Short mmCIF file of C-alpha atoms and ligand atoms in Angstrom, two decimals:
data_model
loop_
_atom_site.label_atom_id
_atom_site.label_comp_id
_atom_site.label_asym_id
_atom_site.label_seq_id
_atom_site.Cartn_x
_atom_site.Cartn_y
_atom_site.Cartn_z
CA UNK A 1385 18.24 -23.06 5.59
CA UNK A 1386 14.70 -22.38 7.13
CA UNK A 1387 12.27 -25.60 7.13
CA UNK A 1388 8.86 -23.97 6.68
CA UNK A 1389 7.43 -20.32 6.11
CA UNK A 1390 3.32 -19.19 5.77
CA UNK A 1391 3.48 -16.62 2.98
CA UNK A 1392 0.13 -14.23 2.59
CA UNK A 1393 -1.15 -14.20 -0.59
CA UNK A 1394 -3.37 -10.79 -0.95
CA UNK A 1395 -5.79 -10.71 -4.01
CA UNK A 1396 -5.81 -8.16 -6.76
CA UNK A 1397 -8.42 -5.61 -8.02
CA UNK A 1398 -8.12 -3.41 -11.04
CA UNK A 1399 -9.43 0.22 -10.75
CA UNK A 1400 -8.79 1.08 -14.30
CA UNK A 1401 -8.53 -0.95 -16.95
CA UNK A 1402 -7.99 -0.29 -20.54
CA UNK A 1403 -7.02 -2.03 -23.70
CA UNK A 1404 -4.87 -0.18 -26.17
CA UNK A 1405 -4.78 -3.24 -28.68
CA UNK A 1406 -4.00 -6.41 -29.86
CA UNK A 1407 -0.17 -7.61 -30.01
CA UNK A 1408 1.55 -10.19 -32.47
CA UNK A 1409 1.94 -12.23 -29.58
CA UNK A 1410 -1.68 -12.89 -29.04
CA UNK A 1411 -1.79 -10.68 -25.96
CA UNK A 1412 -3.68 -7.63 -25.38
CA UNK A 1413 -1.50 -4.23 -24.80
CA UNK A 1414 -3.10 -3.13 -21.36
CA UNK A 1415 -3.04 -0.08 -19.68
CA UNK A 1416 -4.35 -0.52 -15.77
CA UNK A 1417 -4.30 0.95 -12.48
CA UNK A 1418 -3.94 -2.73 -9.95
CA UNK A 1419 -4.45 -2.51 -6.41
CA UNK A 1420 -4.15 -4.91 -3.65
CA UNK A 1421 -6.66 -5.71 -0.81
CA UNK A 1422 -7.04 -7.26 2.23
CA UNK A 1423 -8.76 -10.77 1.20
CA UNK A 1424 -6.01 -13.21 0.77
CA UNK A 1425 -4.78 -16.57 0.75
CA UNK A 1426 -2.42 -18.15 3.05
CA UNK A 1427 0.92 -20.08 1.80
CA UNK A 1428 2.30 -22.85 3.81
CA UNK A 1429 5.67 -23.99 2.60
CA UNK A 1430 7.92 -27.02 4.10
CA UNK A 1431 10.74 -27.83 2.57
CA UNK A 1432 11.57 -31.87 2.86
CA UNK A 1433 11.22 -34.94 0.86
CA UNK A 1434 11.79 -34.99 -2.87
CA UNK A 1435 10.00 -33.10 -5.60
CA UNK A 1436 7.44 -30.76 -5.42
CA UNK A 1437 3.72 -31.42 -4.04
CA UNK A 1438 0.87 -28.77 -3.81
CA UNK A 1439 -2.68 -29.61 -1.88
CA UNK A 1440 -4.91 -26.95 -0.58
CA UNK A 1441 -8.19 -26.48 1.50
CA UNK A 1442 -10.21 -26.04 -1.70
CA UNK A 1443 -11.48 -28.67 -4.12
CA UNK A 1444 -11.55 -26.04 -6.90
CA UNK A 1445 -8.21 -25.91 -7.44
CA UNK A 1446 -6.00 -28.18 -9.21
CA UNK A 1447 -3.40 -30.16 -7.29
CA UNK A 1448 -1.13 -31.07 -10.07
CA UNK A 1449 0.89 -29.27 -12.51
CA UNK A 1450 -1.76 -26.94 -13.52
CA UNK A 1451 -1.59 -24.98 -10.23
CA UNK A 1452 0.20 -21.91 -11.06
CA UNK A 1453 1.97 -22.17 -7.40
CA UNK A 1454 3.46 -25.41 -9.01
CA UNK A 1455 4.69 -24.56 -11.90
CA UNK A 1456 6.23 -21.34 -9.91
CA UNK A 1457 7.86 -23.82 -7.49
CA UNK A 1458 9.01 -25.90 -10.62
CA UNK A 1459 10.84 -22.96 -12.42
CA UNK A 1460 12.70 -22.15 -9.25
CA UNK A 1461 13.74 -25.47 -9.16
CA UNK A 1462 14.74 -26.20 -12.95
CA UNK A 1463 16.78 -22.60 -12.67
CA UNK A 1464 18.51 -23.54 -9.57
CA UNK A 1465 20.05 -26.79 -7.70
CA UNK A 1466 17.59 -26.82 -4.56
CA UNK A 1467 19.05 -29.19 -1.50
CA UNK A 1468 15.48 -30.93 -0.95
CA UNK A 1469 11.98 -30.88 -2.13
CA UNK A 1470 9.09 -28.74 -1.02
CA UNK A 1471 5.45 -28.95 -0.21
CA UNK A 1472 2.78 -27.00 -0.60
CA UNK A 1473 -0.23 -25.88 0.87
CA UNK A 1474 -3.02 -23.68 -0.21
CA UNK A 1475 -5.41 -21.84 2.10
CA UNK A 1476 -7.49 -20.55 -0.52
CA UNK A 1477 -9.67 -17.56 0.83
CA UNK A 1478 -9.73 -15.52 -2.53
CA UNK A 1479 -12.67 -16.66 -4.85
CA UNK A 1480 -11.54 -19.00 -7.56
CA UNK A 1481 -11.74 -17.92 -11.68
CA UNK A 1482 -12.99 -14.47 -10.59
CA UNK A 1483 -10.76 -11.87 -12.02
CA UNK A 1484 -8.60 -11.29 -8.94
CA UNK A 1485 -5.44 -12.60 -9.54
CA UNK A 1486 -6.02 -16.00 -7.25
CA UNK A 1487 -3.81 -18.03 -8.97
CA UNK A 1488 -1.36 -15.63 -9.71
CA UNK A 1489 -0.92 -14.28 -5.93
CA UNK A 1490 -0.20 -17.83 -4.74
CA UNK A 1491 2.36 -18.26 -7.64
CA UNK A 1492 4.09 -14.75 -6.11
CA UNK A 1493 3.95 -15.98 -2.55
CA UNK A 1494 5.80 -19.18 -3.64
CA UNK A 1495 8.72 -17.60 -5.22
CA UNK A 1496 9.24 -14.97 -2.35
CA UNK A 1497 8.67 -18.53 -0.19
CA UNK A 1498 11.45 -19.89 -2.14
CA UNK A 1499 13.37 -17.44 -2.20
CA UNK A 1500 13.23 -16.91 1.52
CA UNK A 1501 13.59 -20.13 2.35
CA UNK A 1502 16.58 -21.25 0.38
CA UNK A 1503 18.55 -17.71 0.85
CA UNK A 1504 18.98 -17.10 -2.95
CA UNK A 1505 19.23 -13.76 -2.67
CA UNK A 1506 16.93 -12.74 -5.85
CA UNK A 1507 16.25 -8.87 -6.01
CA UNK A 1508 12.41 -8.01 -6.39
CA UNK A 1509 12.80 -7.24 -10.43
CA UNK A 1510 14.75 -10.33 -10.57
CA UNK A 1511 11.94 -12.05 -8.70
CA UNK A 1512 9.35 -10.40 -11.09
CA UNK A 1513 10.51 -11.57 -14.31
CA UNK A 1514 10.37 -15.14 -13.41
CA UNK A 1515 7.04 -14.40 -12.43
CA UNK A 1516 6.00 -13.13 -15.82
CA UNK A 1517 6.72 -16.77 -17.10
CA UNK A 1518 3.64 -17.96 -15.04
CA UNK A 1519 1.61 -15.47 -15.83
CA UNK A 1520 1.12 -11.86 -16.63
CA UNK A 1521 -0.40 -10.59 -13.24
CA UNK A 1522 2.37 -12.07 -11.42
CA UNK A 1523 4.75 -9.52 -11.22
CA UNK A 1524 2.28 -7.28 -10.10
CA UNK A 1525 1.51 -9.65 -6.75
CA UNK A 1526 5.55 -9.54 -6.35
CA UNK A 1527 5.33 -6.19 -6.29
CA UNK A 1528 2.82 -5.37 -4.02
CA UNK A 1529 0.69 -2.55 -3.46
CA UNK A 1530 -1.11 0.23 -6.56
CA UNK A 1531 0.95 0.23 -9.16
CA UNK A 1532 0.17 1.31 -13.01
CA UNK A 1533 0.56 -1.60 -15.51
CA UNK A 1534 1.19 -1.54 -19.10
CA UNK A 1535 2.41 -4.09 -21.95
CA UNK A 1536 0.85 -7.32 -20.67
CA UNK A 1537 0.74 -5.90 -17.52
CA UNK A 1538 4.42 -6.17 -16.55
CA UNK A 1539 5.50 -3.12 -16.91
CA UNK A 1540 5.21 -1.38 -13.74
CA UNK A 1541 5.14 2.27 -12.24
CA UNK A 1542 4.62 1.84 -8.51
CA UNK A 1543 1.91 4.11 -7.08
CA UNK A 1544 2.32 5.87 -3.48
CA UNK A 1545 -0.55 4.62 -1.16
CA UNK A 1546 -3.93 6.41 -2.58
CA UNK A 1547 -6.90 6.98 -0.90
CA UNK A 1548 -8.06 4.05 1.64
CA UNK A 1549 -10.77 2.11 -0.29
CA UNK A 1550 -13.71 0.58 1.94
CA UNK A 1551 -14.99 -2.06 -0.65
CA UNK A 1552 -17.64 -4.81 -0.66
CA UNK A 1553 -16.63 -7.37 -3.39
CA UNK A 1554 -19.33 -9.77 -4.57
CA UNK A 1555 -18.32 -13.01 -6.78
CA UNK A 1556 -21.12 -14.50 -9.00
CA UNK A 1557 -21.53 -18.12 -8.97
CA UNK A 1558 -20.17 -17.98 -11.99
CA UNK A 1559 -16.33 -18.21 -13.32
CA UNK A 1560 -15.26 -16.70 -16.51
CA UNK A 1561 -12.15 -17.77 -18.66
CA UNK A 1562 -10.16 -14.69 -18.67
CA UNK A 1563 -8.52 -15.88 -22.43
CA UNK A 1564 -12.33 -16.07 -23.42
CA UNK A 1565 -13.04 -12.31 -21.92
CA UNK A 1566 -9.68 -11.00 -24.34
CA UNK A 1567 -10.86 -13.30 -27.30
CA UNK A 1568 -14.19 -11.69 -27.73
CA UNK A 1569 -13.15 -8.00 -26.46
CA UNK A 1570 -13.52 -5.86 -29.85
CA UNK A 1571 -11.73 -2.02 -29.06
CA UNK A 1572 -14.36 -0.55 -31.67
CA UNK A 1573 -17.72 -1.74 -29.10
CA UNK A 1574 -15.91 0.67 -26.30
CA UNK A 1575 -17.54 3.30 -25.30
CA UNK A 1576 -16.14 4.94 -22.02
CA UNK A 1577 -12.41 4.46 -21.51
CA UNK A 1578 -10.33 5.20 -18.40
CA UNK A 1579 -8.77 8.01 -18.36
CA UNK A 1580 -5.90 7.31 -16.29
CA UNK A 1581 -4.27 10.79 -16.05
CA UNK A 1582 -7.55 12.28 -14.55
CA UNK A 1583 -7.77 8.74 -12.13
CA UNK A 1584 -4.08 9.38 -11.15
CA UNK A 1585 -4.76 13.25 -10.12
CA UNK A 1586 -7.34 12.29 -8.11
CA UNK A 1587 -5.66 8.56 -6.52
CA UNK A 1588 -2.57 11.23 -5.52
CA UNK A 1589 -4.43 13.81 -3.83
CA UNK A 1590 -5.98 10.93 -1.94
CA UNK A 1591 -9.31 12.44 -3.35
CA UNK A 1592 -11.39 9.24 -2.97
CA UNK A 1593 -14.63 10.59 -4.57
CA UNK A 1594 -12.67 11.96 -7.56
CA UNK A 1595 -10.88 8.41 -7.87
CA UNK A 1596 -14.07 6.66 -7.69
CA UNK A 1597 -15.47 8.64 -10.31
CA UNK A 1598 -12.65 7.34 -12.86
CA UNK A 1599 -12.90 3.93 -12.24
CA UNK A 1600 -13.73 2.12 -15.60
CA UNK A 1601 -12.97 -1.27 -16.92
CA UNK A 1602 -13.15 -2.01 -20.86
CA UNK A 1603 -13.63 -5.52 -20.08
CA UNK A 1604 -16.94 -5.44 -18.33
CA UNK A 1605 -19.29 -5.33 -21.80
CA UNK A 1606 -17.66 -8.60 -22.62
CA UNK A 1607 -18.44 -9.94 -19.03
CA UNK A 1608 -21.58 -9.30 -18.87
CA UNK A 1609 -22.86 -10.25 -22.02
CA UNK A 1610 -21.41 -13.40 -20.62
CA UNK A 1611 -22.72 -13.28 -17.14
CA UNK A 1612 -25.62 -10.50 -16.93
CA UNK A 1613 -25.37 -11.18 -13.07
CA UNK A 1614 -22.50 -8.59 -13.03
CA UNK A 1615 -24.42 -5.52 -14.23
CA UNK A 1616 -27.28 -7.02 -11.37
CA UNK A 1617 -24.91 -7.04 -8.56
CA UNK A 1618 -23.30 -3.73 -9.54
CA UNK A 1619 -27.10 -2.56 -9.35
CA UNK A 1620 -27.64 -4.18 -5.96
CA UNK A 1621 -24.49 -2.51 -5.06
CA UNK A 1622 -25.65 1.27 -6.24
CA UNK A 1623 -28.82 0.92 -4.33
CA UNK A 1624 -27.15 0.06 -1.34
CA UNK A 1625 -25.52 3.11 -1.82
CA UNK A 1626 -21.90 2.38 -3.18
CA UNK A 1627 -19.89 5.48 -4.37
CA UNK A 1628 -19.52 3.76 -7.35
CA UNK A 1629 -18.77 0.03 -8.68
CA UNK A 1630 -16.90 -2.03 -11.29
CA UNK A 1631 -15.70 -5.36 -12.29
CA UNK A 1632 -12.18 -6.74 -12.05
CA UNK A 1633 -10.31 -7.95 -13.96
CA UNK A 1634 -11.83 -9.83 -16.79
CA UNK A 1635 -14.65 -10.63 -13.89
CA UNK A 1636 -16.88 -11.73 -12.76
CA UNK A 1637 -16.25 -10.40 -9.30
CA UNK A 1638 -17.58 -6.89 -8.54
CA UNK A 1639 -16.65 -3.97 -6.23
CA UNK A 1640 -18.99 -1.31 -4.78
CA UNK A 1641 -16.70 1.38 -2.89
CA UNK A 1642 -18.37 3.05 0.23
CA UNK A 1643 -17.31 6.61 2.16
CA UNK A 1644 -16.65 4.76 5.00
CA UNK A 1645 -15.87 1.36 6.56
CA UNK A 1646 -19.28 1.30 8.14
CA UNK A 1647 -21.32 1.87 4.96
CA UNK A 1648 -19.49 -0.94 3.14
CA UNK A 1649 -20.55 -3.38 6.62
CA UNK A 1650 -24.31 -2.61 6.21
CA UNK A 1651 -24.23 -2.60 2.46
CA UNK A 1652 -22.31 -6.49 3.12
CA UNK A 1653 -24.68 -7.71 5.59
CA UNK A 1654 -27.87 -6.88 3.46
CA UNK A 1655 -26.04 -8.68 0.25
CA UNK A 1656 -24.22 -11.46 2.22
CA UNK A 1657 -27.63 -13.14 2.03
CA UNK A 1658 -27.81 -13.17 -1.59
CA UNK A 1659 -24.55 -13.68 -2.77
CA UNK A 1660 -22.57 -16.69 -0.90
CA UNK A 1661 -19.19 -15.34 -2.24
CA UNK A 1662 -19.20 -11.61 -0.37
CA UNK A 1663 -16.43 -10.32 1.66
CA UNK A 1664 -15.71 -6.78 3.27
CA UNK A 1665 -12.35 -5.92 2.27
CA UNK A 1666 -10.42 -2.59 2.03
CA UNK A 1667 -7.13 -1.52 0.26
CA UNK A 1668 -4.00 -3.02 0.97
CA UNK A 1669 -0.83 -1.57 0.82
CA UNK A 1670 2.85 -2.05 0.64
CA UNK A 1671 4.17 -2.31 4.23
CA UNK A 1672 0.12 -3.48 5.64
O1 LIG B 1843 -0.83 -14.30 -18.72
P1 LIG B 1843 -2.00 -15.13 -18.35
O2 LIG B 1843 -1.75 -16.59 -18.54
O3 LIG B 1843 -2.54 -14.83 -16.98
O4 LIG B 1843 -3.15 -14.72 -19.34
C1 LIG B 1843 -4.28 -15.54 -19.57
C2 LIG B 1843 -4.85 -15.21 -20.93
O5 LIG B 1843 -5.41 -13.90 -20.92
C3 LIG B 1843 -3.81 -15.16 -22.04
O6 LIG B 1843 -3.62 -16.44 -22.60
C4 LIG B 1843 -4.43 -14.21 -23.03
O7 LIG B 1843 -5.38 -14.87 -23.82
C5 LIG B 1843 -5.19 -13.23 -22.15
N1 LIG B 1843 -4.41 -12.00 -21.89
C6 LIG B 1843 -4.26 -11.07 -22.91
N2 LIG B 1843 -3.56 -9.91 -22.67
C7 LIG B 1843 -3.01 -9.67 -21.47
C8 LIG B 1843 -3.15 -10.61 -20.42
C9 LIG B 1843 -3.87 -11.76 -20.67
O8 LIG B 1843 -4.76 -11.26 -24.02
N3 LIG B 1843 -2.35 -8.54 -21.29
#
């Protein structure tokens, strides 16, 4: 049995994202092209002691039960008799309550920690459905990658590497409760809806213009009657002359894709100034 194990914990940005409806189970019936990218948090897992413990380098983050890398850990543990206890620790590098899967990444990187760690031999799909009990993005960070979601977004076609993304991805000082976002979405108010067979075309011909082009996100009304910030920043990223922009997630955060690593590094350094929360980042794929 290993002792410790870093895990990297990459964040997660929706090209597409549409909702087909409302379910009897109070979810929403999604239909959304994920990607990873480079930002990401870092996973440091000992094994020792008894019980489970999480702390991390941010004070935004709970440190209790409420931590979704906790109650990961703690599912692992009521499933299966663990020899000792484990602690946790969070570098957290991906902006908190901003539509990028924070939470949900570190909850992945503890049950591939786990797994790892204590040799118990789960397959991937195995290690994806326990993930779904945290959350719904979860199996998605298991999986890595582009991949197509439906249902709650758990039902996965992995994608083939697209076109390499250069992105500059701004967080408002502002987080938004993604239940909130899904509460108040109404499918009658949408007016332009992905259409993911054109995005797909394009995202397989590693046509990165034509991709860019179908990006669309049925959320982003609802955000940004919330926080009017986003439609500002995905301004500010147009005139800095981003291919073209959109919100993650249920937002707030924003991405403005550029033709070329170099664009996306000006366009940062002008809006780095303004925005606290910027990062250069780029796609991130299976195997990076
Ligand atoms: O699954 P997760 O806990 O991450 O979802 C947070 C909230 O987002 C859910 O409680 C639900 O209100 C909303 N949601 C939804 N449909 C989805 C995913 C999330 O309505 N497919």
């Amino acid at each position: 049995m290993k002792m410790q194990l870093v895990v990297e914990a990459p964040a997660k940005i929706n090209l597409t994202l549409n909702v087909i409806g409302k379910r009897a189970d109070g979810y929403h019936e999604l239909e959304s092209v994920m990607q990873q990218i480079s930002l990401r948090d870092k996973i440091f897992l000992q094994t020792g002691g008894l019980g489970i413990s999480v702390a991390s380098s941010s004070d935004q983050i709970p440190d209790n039960e409420e931590n979704l890398a906790f109650q990961a850990a703690h599912l692992l543990y009521s499933k299966y008799s663990l020899p000792s206890g484990l602690q946790i620790f969070i570098e957290k590098n991906i902006p908190v309550g901003a539509g990028l899967a924070g939470g949900s990444t570190d909850a992945a990187a503890v049950i591939q920690g786990i797994n790892e760690l204590f040799d118990l031999r789960l397959t991937q799909a195995e290690m994806m459905q326990l993930g779904l009990v945290v959350g719904s993005d979860v199996p998605f960070c298991v999986l890595g990658g582009a991949a197509l979601a439906r249902g709650r977004g758990e039902m996965l076609t992995p994608l083939p590497a697209g076109p390499r993304l250069e992105m500059v991805l701004v967080k408002p000082e502002y987080q938004l409760s993604t239940r909130e976002i899904y509460r108040d979405f109404r499918l009658e108010r949408v007016r332009q809806v992905p259409d993911n067979v054109a995005f797909l075309e394009a995202w397989r011909q590693c046509d990165m213009i034509g991709t860019v082009a179908e990006m669309k996100n049925v959320l982003e009304i609802v955000s940004i009657e919330k926080c009017p910030e986003i439609q500002l920043i995905k301004n500010k990223l147009d005139d800095l002359g981003a291919q073209g922009t959109l919100m993650s997630g249920s937002g707030p955060s924003v991405v403005g894709v550029f033709t070329s690593r170099e664009k996306a590094r000006i366009a940062w350094d002008i809006i780095k100034d303004q925005y606290r929360e910027s990062y250069l980042v780029s796609s991130y794929n299976r195997g990076d």
